[in-house]
C-alpha positions as YAML, in Angstrom:
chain: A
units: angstrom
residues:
- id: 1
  name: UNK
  ca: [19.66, 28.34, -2.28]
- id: 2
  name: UNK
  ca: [16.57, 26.74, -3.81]
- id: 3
  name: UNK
  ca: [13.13, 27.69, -2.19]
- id: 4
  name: UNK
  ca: [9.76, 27.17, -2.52]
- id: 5
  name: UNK
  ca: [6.71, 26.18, -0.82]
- id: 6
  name: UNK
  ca: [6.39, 21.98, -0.22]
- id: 7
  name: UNK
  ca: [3.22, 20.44, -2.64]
- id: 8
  name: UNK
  ca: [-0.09, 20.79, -0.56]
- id: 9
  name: UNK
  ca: [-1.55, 17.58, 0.38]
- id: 10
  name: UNK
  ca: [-5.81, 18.49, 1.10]
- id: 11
  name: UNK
  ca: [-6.74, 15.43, 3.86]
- id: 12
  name: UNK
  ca: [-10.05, 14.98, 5.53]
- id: 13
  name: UNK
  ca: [-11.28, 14.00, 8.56]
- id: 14
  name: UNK
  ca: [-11.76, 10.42, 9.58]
- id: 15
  name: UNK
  ca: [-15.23, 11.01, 10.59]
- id: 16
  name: UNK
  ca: [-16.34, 12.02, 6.47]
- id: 17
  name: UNK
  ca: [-15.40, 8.05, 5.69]
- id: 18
  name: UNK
  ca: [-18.02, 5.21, 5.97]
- id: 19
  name: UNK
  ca: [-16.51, 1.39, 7.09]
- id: 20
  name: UNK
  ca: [-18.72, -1.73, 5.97]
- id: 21
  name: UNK
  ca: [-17.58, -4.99, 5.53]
- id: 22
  name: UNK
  ca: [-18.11, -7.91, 2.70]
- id: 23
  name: UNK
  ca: [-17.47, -11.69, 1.95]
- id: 24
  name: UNK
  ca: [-14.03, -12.97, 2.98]
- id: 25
  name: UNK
  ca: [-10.91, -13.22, 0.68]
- id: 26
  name: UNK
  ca: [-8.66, -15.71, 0.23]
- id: 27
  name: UNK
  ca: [-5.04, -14.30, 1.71]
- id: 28
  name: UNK
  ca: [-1.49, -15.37, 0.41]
- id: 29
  name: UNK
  ca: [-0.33, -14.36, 4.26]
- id: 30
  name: UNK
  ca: [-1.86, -17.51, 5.20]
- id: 31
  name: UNK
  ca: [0.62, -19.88, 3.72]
- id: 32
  name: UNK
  ca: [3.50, -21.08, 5.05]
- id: 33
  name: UNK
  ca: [7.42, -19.37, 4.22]
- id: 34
  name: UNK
  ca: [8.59, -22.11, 2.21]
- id: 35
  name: UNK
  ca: [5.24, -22.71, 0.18]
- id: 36
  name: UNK
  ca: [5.53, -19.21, -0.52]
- id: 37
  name: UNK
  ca: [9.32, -19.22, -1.80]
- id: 38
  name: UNK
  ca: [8.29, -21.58, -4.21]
- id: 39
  name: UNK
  ca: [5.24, -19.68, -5.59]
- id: 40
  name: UNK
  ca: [7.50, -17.14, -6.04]
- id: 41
  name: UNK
  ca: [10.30, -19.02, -8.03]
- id: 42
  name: UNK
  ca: [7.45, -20.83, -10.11]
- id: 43
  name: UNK
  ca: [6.33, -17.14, -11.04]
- id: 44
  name: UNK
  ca: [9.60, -15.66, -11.56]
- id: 45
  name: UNK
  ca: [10.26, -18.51, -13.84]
- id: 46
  name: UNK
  ca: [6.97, -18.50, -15.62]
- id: 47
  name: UNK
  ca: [6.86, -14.44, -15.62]
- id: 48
  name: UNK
  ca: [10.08, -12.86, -14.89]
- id: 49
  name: UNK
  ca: [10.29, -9.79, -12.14]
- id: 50
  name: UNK
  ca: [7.16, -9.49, -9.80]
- id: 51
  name: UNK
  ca: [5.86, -6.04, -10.31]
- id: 52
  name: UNK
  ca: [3.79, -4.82, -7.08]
- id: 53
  name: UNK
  ca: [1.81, -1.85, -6.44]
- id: 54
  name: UNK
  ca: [0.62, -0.20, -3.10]
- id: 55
  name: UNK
  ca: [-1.07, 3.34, -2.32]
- id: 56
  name: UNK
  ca: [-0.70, 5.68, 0.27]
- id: 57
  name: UNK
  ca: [-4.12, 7.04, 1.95]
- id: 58
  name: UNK
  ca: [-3.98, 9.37, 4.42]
- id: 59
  name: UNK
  ca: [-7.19, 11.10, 6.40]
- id: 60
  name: UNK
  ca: [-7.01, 13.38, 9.78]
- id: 61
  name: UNK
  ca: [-7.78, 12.30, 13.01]
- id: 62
  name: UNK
  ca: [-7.25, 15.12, 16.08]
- id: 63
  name: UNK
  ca: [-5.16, 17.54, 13.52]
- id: 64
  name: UNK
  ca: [-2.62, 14.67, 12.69]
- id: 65
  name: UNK
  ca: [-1.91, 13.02, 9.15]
- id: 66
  name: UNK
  ca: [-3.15, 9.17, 9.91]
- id: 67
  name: UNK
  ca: [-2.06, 6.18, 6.86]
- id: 68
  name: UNK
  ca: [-5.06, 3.57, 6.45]
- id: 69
  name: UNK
  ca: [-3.48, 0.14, 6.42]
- id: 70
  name: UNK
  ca: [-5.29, -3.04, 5.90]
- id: 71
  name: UNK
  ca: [-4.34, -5.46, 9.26]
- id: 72
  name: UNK
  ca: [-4.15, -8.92, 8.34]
- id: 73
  name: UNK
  ca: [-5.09, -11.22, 11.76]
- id: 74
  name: UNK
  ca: [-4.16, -8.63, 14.03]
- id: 75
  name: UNK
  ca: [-0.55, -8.70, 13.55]
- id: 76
  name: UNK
  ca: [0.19, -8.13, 9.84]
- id: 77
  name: UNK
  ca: [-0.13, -4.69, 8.27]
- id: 78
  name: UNK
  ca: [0.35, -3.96, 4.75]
- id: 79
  name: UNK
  ca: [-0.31, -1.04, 2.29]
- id: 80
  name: UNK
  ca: [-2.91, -1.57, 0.08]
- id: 81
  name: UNK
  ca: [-2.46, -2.83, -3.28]
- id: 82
  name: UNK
  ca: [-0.80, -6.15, -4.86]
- id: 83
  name: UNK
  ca: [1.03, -8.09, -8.12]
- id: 84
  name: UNK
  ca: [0.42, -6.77, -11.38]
- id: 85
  name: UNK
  ca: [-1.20, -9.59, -14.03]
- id: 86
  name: UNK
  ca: [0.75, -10.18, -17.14]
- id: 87
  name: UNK
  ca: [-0.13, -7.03, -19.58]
- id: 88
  name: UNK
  ca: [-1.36, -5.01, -16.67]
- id: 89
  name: UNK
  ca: [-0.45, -1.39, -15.98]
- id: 90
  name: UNK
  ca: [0.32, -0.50, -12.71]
- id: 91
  name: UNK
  ca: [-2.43, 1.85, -13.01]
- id: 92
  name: UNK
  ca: [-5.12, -0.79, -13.99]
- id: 93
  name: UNK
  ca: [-3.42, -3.05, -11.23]
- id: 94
  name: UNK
  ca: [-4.02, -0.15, -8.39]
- id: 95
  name: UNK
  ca: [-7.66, 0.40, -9.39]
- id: 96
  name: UNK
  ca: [-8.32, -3.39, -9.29]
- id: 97
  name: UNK
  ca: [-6.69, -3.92, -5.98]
- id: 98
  name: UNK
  ca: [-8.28, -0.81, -4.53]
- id: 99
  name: UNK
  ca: [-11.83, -2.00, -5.61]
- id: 100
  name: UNK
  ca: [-11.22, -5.75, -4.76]
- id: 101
  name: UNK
  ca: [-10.37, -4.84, -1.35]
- id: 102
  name: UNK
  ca: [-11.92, -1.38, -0.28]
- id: 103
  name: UNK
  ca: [-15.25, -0.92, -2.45]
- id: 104
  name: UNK
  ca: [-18.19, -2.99, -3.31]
- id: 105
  name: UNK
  ca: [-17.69, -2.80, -6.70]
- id: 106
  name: UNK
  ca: [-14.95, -4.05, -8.54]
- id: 107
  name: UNK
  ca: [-15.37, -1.47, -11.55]
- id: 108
  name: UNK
  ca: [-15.45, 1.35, -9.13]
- id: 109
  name: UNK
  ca: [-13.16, 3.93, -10.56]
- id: 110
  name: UNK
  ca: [-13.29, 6.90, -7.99]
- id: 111
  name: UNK
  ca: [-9.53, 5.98, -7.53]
- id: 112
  name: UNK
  ca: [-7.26, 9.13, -8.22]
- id: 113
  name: UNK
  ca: [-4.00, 8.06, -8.52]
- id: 114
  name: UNK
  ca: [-0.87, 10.18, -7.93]
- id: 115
  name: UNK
  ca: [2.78, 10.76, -8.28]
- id: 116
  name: UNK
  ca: [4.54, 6.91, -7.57]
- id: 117
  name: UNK
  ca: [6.65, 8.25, -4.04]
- id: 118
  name: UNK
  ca: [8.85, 5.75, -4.16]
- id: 119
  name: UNK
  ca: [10.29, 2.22, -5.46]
- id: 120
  name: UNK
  ca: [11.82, -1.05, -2.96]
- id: 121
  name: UNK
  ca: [13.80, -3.56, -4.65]
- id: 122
  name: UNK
  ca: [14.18, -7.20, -3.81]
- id: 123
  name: UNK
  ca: [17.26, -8.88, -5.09]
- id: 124
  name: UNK
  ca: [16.54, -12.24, -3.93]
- id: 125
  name: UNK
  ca: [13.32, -14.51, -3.05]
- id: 126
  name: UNK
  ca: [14.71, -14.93, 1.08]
- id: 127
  name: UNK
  ca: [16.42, -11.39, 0.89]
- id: 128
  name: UNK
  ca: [15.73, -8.24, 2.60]
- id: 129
  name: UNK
  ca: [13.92, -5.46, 0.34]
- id: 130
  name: UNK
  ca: [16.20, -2.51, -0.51]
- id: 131
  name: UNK
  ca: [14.72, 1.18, -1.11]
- id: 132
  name: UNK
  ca: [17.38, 1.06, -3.90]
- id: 133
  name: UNK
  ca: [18.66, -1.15, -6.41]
- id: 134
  name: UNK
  ca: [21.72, -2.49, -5.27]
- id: 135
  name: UNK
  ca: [24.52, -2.31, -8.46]
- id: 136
  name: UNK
  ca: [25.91, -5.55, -7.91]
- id: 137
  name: UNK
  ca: [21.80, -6.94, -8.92]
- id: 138
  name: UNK
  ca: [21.23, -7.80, -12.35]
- id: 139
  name: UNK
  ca: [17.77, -10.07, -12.15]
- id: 140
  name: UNK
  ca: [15.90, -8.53, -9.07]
- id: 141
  name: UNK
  ca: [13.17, -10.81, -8.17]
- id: 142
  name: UNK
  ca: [10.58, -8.45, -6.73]
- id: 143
  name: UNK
  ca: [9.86, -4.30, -7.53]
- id: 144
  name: UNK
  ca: [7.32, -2.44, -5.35]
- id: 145
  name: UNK
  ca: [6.19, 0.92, -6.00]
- id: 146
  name: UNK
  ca: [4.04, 3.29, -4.12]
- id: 147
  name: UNK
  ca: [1.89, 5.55, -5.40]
- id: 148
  name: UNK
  ca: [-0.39, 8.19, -3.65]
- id: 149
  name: UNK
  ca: [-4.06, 8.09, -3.44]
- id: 150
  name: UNK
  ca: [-5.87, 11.77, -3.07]
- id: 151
  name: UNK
  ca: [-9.13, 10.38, -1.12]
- id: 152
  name: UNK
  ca: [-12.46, 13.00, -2.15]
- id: 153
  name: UNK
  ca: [-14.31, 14.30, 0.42]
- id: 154
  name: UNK
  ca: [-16.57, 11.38, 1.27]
- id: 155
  name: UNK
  ca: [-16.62, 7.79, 0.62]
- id: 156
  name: UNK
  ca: [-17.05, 4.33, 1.59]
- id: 157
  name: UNK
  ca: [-14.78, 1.53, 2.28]
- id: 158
  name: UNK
  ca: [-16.37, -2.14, 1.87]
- id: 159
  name: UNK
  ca: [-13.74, -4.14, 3.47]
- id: 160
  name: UNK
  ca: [-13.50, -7.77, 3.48]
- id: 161
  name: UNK
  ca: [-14.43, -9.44, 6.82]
- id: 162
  name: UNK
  ca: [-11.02, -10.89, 6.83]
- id: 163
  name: UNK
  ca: [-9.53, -7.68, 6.42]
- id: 164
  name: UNK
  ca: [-9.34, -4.50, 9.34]
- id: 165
  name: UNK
  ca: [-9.37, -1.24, 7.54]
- id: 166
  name: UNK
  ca: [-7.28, 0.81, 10.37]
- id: 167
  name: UNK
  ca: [-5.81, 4.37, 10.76]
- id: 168
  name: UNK
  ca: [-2.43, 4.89, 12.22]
- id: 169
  name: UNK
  ca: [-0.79, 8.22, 12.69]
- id: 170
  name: UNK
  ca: [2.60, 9.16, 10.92]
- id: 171
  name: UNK
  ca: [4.69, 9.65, 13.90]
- id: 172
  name: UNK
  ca: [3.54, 6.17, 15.28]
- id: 173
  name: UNK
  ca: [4.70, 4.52, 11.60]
- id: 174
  name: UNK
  ca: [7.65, 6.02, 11.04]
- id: 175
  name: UNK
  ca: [10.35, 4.18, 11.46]
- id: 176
  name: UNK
  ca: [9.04, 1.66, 13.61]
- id: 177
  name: UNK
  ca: [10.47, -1.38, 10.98]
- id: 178
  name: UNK
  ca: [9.90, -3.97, 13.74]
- id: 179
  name: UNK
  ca: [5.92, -3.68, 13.82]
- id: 180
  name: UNK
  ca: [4.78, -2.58, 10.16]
- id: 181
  name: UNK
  ca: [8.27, -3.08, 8.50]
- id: 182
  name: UNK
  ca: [10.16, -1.52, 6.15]
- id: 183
  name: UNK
  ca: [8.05, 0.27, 3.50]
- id: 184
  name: UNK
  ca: [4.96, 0.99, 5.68]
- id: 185
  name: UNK
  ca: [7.81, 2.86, 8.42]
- id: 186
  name: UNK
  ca: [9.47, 4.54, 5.26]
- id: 187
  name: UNK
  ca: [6.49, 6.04, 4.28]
- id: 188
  name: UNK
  ca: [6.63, 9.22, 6.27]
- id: 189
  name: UNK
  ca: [9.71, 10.03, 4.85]
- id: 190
  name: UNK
  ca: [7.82, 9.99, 1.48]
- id: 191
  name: UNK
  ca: [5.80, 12.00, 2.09]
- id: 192
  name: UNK
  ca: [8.30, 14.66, 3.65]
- id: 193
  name: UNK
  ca: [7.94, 17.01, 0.50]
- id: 194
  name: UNK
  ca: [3.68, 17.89, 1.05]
- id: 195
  name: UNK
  ca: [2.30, 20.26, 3.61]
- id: 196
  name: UNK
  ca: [-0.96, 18.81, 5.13]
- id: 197
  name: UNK
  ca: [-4.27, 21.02, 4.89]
- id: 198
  name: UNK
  ca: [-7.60, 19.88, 6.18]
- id: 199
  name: UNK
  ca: [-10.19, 21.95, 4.43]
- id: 200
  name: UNK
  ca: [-13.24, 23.60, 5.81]
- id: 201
  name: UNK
  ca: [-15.90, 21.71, 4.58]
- id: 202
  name: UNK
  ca: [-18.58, 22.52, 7.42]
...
């Protein structure tokens, strides 16, 4: 039988993070489902599969692994993250996103970016996403991937005002699809593989 000790995962406390706030962005959530299906087929058609990429951040908060989401209006959640641009890596995408919508800066490049913990497929513009690529799918519409995001020490998050930077344990996420659906409650099982450690930096 294999053995081994699980990859360490070093998380801080909540309390080491600064929250301020900036102008407003303009959010895709606001429009409507069917305005939205056909942005989607007009970029399909334009630019083939839509590549997205989200990132995992954790922090500690009373000895318990806690995922920052971004809270859209009080009753949206998402990871955050977004589309990749046409001759983007998902790499360049991810430190764009994170900057545009956690930092002040939008060359800020304090992002570390991990291991990608896993991919969702969407086979269809109205369909369900899949964690899996289902075999009878030959165009897929939509691929996310998440990657992990080792946070330093310190640092600040300029949110915009539209935006709620918020931290939710793992035991409240996971697998509670109906509230922050399915890749936000699957990420807990992601993560399965790490140990947590909050170091002593007192």
């Amino acid at each position: 039988m294999a053995g081994g000790n699980a990859d360490v995962l070093d998380i801080y406390p909540l309390n080491h993070y600064y929250f301020g706030s900036k102008e407003s962005l303009p959010l895709k959530e606001e429009e409507t489902l069917d305005h939205r299906i056909q942005r989607l087929k007009f970029n399909y058609n334009t630019h083939g599969i839509r590549i997205c990429v989200q990132v995992v951040l954790l922090v500690d908060l009373f000895k318990h692994p806690h995922l920052l989401l971004l809270q859209v209006r009080h009753s949206m959640y998402k990871l955050p993250g977004g589309r990749l641009r046409p001759g983007e890596s998902e790499i360049e995408c991810l430190r764009r996103k994170l900057s545009s919508k956690l930092s002040m800066s939008e060359e800020d490049d304090r992002w570390e970016v991990g291991e990608c913990l896993g991919m969702w497929w969407r086979p269809d513009f109205e369909t369900l996403i899949y964690p899996f690529l289902p075999p009878n799918i030959k165009r897929p519409k939509e691929c996310t991937k998440l990657f992990l995001v080792r946070l330093p020490e310190s640092c600040k998050f300029i949110v915009p005002k539209n935006l709620k930077l918020i931290a939710v344990p793992l035991c409240q996420v996971h697998e509670n699809f109906k509230t922050y659906g399915p890749i936000i409650a699957g990420v807990p099982q992601l993560l399965s593989k790490f140990s947590y450690n909050t170091p002593d930096t007192d």
